[in-house]
Short mmCIF file of C-alpha atoms in Angstrom, two decimals:
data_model
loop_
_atom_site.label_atom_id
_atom_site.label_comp_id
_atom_site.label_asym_id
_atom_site.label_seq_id
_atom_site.Cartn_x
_atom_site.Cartn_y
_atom_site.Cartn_z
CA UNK A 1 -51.70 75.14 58.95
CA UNK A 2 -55.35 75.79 57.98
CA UNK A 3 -57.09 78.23 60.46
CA UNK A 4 -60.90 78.38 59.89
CA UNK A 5 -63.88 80.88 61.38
CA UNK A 6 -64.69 80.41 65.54
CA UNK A 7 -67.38 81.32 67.02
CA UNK A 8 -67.13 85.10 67.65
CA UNK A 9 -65.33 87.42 65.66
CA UNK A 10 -62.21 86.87 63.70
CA UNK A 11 -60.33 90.15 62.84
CA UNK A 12 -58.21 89.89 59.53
CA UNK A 13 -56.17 93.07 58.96
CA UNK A 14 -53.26 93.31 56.39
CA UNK A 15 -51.79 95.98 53.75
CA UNK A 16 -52.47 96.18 50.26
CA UNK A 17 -52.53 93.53 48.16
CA UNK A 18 -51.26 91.22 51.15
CA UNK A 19 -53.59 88.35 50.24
CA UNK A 20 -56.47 89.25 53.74
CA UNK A 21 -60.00 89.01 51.19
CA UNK A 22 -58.46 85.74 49.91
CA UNK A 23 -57.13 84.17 53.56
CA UNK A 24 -60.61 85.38 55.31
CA UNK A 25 -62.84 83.79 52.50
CA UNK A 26 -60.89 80.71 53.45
CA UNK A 27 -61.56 81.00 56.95
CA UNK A 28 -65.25 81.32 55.73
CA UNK A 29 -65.82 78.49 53.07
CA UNK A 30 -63.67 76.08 55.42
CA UNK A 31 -67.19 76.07 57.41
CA UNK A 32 -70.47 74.29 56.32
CA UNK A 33 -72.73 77.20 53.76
CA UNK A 34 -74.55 79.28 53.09
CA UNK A 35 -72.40 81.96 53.53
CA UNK A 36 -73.22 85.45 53.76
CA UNK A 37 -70.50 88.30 52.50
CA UNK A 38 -71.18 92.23 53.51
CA UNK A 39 -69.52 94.06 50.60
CA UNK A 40 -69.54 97.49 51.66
CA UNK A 41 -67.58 99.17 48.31
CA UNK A 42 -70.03 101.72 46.74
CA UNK A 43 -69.84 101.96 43.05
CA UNK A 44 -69.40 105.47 42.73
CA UNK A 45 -68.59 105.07 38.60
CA UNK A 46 -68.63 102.64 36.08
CA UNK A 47 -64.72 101.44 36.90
CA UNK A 48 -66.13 100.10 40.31
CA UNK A 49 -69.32 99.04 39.18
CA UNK A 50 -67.34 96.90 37.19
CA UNK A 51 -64.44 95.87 39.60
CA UNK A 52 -67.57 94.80 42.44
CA UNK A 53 -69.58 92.93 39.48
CA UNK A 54 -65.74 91.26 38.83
CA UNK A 55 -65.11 90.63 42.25
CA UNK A 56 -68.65 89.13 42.64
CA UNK A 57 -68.10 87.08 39.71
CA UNK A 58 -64.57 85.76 41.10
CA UNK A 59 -66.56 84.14 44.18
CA UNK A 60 -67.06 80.81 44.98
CA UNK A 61 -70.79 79.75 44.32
CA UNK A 62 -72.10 79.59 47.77
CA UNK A 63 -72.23 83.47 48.79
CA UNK A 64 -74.71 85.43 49.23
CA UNK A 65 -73.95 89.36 48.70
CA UNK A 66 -75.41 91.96 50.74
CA UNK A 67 -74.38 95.61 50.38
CA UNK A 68 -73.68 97.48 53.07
CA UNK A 69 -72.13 100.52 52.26
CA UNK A 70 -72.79 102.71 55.46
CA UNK A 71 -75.29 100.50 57.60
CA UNK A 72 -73.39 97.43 58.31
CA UNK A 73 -74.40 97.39 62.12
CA UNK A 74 -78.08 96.35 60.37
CA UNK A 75 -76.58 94.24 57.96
CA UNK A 76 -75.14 91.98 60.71
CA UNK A 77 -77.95 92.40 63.13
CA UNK A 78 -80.27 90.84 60.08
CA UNK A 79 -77.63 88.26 58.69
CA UNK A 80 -75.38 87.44 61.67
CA UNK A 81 -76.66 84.29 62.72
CA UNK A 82 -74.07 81.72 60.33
CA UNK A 83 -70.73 82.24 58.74
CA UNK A 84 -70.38 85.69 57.53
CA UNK A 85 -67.89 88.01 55.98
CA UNK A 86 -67.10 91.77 56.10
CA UNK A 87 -65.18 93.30 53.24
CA UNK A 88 -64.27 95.57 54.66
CA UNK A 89 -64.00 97.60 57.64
CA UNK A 90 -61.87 100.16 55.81
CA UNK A 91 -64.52 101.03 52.72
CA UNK A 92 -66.74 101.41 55.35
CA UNK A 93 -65.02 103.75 57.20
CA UNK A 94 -64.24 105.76 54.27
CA UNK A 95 -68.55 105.73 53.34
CA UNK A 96 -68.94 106.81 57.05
CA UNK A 97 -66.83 109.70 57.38
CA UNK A 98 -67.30 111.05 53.86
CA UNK A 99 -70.88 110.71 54.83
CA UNK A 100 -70.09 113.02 57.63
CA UNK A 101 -71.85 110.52 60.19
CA UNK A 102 -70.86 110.59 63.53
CA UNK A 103 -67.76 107.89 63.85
CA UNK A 104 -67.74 107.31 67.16
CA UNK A 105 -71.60 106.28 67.21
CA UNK A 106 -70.71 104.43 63.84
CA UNK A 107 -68.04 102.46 66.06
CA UNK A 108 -70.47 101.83 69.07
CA UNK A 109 -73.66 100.39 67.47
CA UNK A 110 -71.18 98.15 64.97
CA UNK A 111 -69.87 96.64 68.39
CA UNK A 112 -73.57 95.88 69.29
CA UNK A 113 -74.25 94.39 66.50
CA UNK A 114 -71.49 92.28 66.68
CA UNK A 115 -71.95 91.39 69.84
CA UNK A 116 -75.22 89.86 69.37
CA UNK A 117 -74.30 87.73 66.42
CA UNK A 118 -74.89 84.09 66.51
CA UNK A 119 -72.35 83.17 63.93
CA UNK A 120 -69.24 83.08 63.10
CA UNK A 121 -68.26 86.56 61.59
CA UNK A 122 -64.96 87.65 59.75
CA UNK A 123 -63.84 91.05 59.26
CA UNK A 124 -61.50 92.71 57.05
CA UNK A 125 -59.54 95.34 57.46
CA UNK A 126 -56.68 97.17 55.61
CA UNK A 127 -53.73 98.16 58.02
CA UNK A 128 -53.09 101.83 57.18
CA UNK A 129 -51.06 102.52 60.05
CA UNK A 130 -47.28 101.95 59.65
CA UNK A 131 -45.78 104.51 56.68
CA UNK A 132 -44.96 108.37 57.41
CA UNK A 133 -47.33 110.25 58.83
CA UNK A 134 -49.88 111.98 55.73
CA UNK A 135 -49.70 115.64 54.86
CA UNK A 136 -53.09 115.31 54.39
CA UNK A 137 -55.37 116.04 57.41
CA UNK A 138 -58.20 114.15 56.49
CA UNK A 139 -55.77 111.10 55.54
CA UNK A 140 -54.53 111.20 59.46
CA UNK A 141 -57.75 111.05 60.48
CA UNK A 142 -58.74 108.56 59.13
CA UNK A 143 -55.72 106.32 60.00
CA UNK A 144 -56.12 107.51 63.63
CA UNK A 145 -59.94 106.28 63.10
CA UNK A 146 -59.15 103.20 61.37
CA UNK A 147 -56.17 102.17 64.14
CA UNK A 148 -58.73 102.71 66.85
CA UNK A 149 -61.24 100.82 65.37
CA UNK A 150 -58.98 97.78 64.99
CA UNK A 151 -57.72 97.73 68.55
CA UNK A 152 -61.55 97.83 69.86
CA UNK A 153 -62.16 95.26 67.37
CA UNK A 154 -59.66 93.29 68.79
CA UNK A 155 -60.85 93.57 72.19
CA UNK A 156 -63.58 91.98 71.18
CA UNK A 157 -62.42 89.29 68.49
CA UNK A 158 -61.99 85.80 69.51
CA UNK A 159 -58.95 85.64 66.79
CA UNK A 160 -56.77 88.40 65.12
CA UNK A 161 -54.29 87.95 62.14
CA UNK A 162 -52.38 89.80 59.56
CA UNK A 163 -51.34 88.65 56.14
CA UNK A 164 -48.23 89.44 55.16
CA UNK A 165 -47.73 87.79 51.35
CA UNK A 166 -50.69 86.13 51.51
CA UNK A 167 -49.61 84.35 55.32
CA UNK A 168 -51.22 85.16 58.47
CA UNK A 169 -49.31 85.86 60.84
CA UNK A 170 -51.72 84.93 64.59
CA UNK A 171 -51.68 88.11 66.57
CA UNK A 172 -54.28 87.18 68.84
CA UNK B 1 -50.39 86.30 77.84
CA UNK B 2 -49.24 89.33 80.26
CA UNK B 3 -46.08 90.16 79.42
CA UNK B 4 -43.80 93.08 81.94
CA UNK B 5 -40.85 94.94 81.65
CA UNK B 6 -38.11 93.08 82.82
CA UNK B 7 -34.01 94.26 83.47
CA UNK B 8 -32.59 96.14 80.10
CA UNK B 9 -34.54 97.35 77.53
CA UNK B 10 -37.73 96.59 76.26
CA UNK B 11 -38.62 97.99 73.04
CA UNK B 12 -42.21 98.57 71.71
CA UNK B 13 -42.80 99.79 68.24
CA UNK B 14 -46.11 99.87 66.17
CA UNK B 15 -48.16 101.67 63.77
CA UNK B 16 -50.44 105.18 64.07
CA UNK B 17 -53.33 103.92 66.79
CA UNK B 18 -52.10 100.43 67.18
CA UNK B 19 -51.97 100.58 70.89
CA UNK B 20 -48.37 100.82 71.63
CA UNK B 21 -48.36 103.30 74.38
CA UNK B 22 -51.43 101.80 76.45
CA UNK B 23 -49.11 98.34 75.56
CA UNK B 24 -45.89 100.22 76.85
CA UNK B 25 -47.66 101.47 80.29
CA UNK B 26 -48.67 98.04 81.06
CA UNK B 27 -45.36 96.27 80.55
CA UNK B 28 -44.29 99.00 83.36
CA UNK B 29 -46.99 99.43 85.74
CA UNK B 30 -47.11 95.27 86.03
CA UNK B 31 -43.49 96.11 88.06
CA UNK B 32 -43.67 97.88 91.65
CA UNK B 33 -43.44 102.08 91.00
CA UNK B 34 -42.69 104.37 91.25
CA UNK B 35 -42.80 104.63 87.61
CA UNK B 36 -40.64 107.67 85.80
CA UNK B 37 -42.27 108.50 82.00
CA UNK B 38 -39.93 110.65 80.04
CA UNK B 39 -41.98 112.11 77.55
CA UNK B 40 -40.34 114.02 74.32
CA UNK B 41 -43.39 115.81 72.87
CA UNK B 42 -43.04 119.16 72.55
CA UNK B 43 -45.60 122.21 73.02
CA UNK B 44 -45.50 124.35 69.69
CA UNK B 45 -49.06 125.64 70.45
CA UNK B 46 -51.91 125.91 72.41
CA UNK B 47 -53.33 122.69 70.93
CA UNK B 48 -49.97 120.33 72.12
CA UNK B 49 -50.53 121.52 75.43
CA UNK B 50 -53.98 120.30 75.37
CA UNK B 51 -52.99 117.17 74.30
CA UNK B 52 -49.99 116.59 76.66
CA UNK B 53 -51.67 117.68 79.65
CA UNK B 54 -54.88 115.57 78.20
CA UNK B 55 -52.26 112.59 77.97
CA UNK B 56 -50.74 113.10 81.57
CA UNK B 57 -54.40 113.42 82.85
CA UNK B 58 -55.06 110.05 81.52
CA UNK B 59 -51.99 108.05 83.12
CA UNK B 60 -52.61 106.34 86.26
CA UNK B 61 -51.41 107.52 89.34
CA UNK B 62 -48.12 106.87 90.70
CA UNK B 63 -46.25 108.32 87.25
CA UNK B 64 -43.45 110.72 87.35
CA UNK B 65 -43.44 112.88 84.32
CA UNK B 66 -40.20 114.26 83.06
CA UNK B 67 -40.07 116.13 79.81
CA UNK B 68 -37.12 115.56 77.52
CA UNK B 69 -37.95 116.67 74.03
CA UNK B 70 -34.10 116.52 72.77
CA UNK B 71 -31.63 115.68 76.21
CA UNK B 72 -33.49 112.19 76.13
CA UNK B 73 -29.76 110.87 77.37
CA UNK B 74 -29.77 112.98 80.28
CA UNK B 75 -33.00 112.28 81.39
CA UNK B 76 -31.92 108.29 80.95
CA UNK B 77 -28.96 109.19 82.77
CA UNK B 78 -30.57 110.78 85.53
CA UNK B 79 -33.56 108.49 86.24
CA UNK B 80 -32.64 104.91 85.27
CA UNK B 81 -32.34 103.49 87.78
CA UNK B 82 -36.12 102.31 88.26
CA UNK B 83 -38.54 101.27 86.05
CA UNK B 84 -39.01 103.69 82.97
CA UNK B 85 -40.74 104.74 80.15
CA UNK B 86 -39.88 106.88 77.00
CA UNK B 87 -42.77 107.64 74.69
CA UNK B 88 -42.02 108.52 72.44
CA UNK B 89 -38.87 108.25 70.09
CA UNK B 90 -40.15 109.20 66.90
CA UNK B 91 -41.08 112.67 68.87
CA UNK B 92 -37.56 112.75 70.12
CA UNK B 93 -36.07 111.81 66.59
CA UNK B 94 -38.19 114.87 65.01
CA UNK B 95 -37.02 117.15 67.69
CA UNK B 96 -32.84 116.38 67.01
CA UNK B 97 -33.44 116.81 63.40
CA UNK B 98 -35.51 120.00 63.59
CA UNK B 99 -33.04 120.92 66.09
CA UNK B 100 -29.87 120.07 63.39
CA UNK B 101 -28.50 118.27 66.07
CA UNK B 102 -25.98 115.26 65.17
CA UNK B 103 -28.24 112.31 64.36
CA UNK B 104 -25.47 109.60 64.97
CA UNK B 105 -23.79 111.38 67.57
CA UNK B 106 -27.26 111.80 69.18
CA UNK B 107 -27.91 107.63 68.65
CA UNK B 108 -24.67 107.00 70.22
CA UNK B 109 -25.27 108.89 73.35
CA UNK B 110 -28.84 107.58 73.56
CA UNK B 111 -26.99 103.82 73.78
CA UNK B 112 -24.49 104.75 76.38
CA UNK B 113 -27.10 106.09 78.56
CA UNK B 114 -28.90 103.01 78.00
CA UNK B 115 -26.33 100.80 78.72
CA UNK B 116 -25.51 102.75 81.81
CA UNK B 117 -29.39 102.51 83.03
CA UNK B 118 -29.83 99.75 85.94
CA UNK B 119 -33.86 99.67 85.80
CA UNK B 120 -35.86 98.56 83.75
CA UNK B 121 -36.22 100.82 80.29
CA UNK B 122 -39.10 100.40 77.91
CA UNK B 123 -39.20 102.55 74.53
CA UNK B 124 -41.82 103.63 72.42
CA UNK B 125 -41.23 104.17 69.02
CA UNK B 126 -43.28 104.57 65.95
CA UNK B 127 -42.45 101.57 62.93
CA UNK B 128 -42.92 104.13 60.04
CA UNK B 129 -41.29 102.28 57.20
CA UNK B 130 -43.78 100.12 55.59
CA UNK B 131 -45.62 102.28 53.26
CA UNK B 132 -44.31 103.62 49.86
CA UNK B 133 -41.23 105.73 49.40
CA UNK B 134 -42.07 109.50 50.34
CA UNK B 135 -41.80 112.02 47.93
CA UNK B 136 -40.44 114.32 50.55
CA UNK B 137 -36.83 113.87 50.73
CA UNK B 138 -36.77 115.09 54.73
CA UNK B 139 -39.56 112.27 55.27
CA UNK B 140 -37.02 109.81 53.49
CA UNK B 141 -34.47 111.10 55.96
CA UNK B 142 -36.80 110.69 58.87
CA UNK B 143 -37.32 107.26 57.91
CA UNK B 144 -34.43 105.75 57.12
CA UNK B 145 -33.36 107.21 60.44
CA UNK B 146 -35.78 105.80 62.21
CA UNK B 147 -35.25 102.55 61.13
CA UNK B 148 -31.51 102.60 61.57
CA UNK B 149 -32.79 103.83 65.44
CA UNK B 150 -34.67 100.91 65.66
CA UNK B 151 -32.45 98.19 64.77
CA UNK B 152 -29.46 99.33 66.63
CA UNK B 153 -31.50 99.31 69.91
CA UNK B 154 -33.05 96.31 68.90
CA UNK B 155 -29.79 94.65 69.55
CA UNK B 156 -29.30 96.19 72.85
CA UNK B 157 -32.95 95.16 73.96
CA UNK B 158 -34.24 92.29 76.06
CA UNK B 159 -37.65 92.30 74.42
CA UNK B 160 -38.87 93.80 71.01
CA UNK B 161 -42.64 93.76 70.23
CA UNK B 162 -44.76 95.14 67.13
CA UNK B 163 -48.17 96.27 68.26
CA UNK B 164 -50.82 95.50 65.84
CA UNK B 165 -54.62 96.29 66.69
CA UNK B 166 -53.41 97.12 70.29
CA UNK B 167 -51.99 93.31 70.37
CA UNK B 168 -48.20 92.58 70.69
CA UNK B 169 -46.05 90.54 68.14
CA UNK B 170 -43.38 88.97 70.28
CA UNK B 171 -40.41 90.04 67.75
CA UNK B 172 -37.39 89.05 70.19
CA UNK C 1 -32.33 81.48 66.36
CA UNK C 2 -29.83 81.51 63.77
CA UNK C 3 -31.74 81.24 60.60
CA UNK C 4 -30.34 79.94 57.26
CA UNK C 5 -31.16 79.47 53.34
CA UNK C 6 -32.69 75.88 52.66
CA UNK C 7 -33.24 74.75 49.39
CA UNK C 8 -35.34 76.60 47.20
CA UNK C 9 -36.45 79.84 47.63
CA UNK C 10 -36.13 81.91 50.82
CA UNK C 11 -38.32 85.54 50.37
CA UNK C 12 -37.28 88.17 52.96
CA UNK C 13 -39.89 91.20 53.00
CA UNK C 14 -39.51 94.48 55.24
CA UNK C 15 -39.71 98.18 55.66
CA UNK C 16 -37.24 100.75 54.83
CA UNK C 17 -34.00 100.05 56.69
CA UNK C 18 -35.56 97.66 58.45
CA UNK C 19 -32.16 95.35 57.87
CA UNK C 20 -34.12 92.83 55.26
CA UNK C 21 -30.57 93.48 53.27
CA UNK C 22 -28.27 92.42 56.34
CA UNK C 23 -30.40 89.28 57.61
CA UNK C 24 -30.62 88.11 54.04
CA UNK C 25 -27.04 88.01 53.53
CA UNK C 26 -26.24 86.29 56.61
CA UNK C 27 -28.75 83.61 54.98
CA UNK C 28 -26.72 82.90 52.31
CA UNK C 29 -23.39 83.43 54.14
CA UNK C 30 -23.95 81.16 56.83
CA UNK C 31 -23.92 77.93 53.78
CA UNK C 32 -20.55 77.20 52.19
CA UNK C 33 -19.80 79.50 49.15
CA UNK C 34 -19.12 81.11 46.38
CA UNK C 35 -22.15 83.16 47.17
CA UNK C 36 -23.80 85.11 43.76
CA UNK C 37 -24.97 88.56 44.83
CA UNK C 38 -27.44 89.82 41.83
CA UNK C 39 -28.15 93.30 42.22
CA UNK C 40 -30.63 94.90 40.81
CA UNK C 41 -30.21 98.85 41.41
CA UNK C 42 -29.60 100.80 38.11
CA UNK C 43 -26.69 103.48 38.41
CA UNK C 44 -29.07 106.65 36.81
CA UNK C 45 -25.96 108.97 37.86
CA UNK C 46 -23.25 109.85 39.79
CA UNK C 47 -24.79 109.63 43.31
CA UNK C 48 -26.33 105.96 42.87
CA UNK C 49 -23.02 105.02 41.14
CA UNK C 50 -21.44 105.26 44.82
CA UNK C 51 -23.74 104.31 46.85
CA UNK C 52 -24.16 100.97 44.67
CA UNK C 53 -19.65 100.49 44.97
CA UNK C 54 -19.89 101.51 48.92
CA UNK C 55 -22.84 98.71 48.96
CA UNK C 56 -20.31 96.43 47.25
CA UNK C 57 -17.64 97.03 48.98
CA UNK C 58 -19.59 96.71 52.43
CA UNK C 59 -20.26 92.91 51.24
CA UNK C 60 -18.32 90.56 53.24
CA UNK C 61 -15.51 88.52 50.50
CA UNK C 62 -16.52 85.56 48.85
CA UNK C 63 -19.44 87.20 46.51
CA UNK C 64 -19.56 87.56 42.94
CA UNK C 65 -21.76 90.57 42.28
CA UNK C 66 -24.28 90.10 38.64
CA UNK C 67 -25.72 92.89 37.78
CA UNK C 68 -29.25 92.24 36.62
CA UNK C 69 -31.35 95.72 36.70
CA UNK C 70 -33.89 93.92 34.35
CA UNK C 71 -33.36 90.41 32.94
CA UNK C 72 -33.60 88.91 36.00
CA UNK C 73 -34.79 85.63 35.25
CA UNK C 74 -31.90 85.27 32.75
CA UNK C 75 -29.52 85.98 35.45
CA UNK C 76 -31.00 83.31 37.60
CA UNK C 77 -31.16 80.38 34.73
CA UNK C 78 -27.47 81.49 34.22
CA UNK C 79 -26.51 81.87 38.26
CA UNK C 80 -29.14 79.59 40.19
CA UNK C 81 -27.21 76.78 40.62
CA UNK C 82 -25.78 77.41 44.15
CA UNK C 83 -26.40 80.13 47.17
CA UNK C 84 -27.86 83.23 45.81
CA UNK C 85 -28.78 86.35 47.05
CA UNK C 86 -31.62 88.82 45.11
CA UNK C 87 -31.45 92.73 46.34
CA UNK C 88 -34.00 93.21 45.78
CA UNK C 89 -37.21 92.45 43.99
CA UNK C 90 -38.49 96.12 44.42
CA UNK C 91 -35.66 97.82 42.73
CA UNK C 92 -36.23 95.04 39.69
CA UNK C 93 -39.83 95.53 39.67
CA UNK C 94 -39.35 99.57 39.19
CA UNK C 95 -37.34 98.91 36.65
CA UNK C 96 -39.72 96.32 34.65
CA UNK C 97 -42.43 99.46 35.28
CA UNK C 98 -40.64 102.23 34.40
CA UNK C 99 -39.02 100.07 30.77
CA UNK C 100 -42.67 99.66 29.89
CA UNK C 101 -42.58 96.26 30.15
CA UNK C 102 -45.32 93.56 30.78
CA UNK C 103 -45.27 93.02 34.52
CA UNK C 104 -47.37 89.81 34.51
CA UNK C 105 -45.08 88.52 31.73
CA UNK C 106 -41.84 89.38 33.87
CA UNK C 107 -43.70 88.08 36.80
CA UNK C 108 -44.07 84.63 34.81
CA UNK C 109 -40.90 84.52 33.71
CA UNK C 110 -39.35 85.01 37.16
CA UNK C 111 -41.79 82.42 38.84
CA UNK C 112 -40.12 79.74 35.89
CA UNK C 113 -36.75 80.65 36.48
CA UNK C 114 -36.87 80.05 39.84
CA UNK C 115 -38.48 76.41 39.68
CA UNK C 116 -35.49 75.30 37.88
CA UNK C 117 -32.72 77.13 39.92
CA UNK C 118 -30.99 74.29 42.29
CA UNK C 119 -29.44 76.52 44.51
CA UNK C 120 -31.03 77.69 47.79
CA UNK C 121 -32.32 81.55 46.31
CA UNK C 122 -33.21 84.48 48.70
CA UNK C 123 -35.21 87.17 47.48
CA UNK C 124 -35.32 90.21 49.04
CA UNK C 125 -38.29 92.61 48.62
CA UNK C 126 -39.51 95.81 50.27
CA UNK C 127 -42.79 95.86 52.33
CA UNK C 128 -44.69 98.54 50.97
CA UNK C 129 -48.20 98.31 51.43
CA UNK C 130 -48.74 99.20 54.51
CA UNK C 131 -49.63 102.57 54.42
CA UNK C 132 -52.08 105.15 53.34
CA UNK C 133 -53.50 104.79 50.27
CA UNK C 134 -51.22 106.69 48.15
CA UNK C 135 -52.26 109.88 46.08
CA UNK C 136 -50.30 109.05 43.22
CA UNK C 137 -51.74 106.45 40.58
CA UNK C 138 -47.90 105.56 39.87
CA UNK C 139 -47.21 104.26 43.51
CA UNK C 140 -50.66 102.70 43.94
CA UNK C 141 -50.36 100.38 40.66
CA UNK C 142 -46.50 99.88 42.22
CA UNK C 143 -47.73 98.81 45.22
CA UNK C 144 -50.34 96.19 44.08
CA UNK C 145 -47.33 94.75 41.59
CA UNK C 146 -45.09 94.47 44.90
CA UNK C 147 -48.22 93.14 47.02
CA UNK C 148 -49.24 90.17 44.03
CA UNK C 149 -45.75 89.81 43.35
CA UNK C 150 -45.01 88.95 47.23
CA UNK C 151 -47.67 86.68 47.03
CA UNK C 152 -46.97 84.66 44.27
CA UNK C 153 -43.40 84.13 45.76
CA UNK C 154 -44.38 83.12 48.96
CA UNK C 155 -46.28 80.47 47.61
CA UNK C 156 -43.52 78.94 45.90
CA UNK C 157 -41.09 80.00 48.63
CA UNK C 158 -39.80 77.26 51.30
CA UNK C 159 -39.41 80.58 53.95
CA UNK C 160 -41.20 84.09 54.29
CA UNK C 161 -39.35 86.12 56.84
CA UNK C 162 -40.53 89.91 57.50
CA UNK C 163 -37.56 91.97 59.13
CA UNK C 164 -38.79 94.69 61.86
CA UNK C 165 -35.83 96.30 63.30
CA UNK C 166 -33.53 94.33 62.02
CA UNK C 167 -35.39 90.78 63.35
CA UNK C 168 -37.15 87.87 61.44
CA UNK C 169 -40.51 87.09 62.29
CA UNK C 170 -40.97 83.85 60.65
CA UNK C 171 -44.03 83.92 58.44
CA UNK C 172 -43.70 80.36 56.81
#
């Protein structure tokens, strides 16, 4: 079964390497272009200046990149209005707490933003959610943050999935 | 889809933050109360109160709480016979193994009470077995435990759901 | 639902004792044997020595156990020919890492020998990306192996099942 991009938002969470940037480009490209993608990795060295420009590279012609690193309620509010892609939600997260920004504000105006969106809009997210519990405080925070922000998300999404080898399984 | 509690056990497992609990409450308050919610946290310190009382504050009315951090059996035993919630059994797990109780003999006693319950049961319980191995052998313990925990009362249940993003995968 | 193995390949991914092992064999048991068991857990010392003849002798009669720790492609050119049962493809691929040996070769090779095995095959593999970003550059490379080595399998595979508490979600 092919799925494709609705109206709305489509929520696309999975673990590592569980095939979610590949499935939600699909659900992108299966729509008329051009198509916007919100990379919102920050090359903090040369090894991810490299893996973005590879990523980039590994595309299909048709995208447009935008960065977005921290301000990705803009970047939707000024690109939102045809088929766009988030990836992802979780990078983001990380540039938003390690800039020490307020995450609950973060979490607010990225719901406004989505909400007025024209297009359809695809998010990625990594689920972080379901191994032990981290030593490490800031690692629990964040995968209390990141949980929460998928189930408002999901409120919110007209369709939710998670890959699992590369399959999505339809939660919503 | 709404989905309730219905007679036997329902039980709910999902990630950190995906929703379970809010998930579990529903499934019971769809039923006529009075509603009985066994919790198994446990107050070490000043900060687990705050939470627990925080938690109880934020149930709706018309919950009975009854605290069983390790006699979860008992408390089964004793207030079955309406509709019922447990959240959560990872808490309760922690608690018999920091208490050196029996694990197995602890499992088995937590099934006869079930089986002896006449309303309806639902259980939370944390899936905490998808990540990589731990290096800490008592986190190994914990969840291999856990996951023994779950499948032997997923055979006992009605209903099994995952949570994901606050959404439920029907498992059975 | 009673599931069983169909021709070609079968993968069956889960958590820790999430009873991946248990459904898979009750894949292969429920067609007509002899059923080939490969295992691929290396015997380091004493300890893993019994827990792998316990494991055997937990197996219902009827299966020929091959041990294949590494070479498992030659085991399947040599064993593929009628039901089979791989436990499991996370065990095999610590072993490729930790012999130095080229993973996308071994990947390859695997991915060959199954295309010409004739019996129904079913692969069992551990779910392991599906929490925090580990610390350790070890596990993370481990993980993305295990997460592009799912999904190369499940797009040759004819079924993806993913076990939670002991129960098959169907994910093709």
């Amino acid at each position: 079964m092919e799925y494709e991009a609705i109206p709305g938002v489509t929520l696309v969470l999975g673990g590592a390497r569980s095939g979610k940037s590949r499935f939600a480009e699909g659900l992108v490209t299966r729509l008329p272009g051009p198509w916007i993608y919100i990379a919102t990795a920050q090359a903090w060295d040369d090894e991810m200046r490299d893996r973005i420009r590879q990523h980039r590279a590994d595309r299909a012609p048709g995208w447009t990149t935008v960065e977005a690193p921290l301000d990705l309620a803009d970047a939707l509010s000024r690109h939102g209005h045809g088929p766009l892609l988030v990836d992802c939600l979780t990078l983001w997260l990380t540039n938003v707490m390690l800039a020490d920004r307020d995450v609950p504000a973060a979490f607010a105006a990225l719901e406004d933003a989505l909400a007025a969106c024209t297009g359809p809009i695809v998010l990625v997210g990594n689920e972080v959610g379901l191994g032990i519990v981290p030593d490490n405080a800031l690692a629990r925070a964040f995968r209390d943050h990141a949980g929460r922000l998928h189930q408002r998300l999901a409120v919110l999404a007209s369709q939710v999935f998670l890959t699992v080898a590369g399959l999505p399984l339809k939660v919503k």
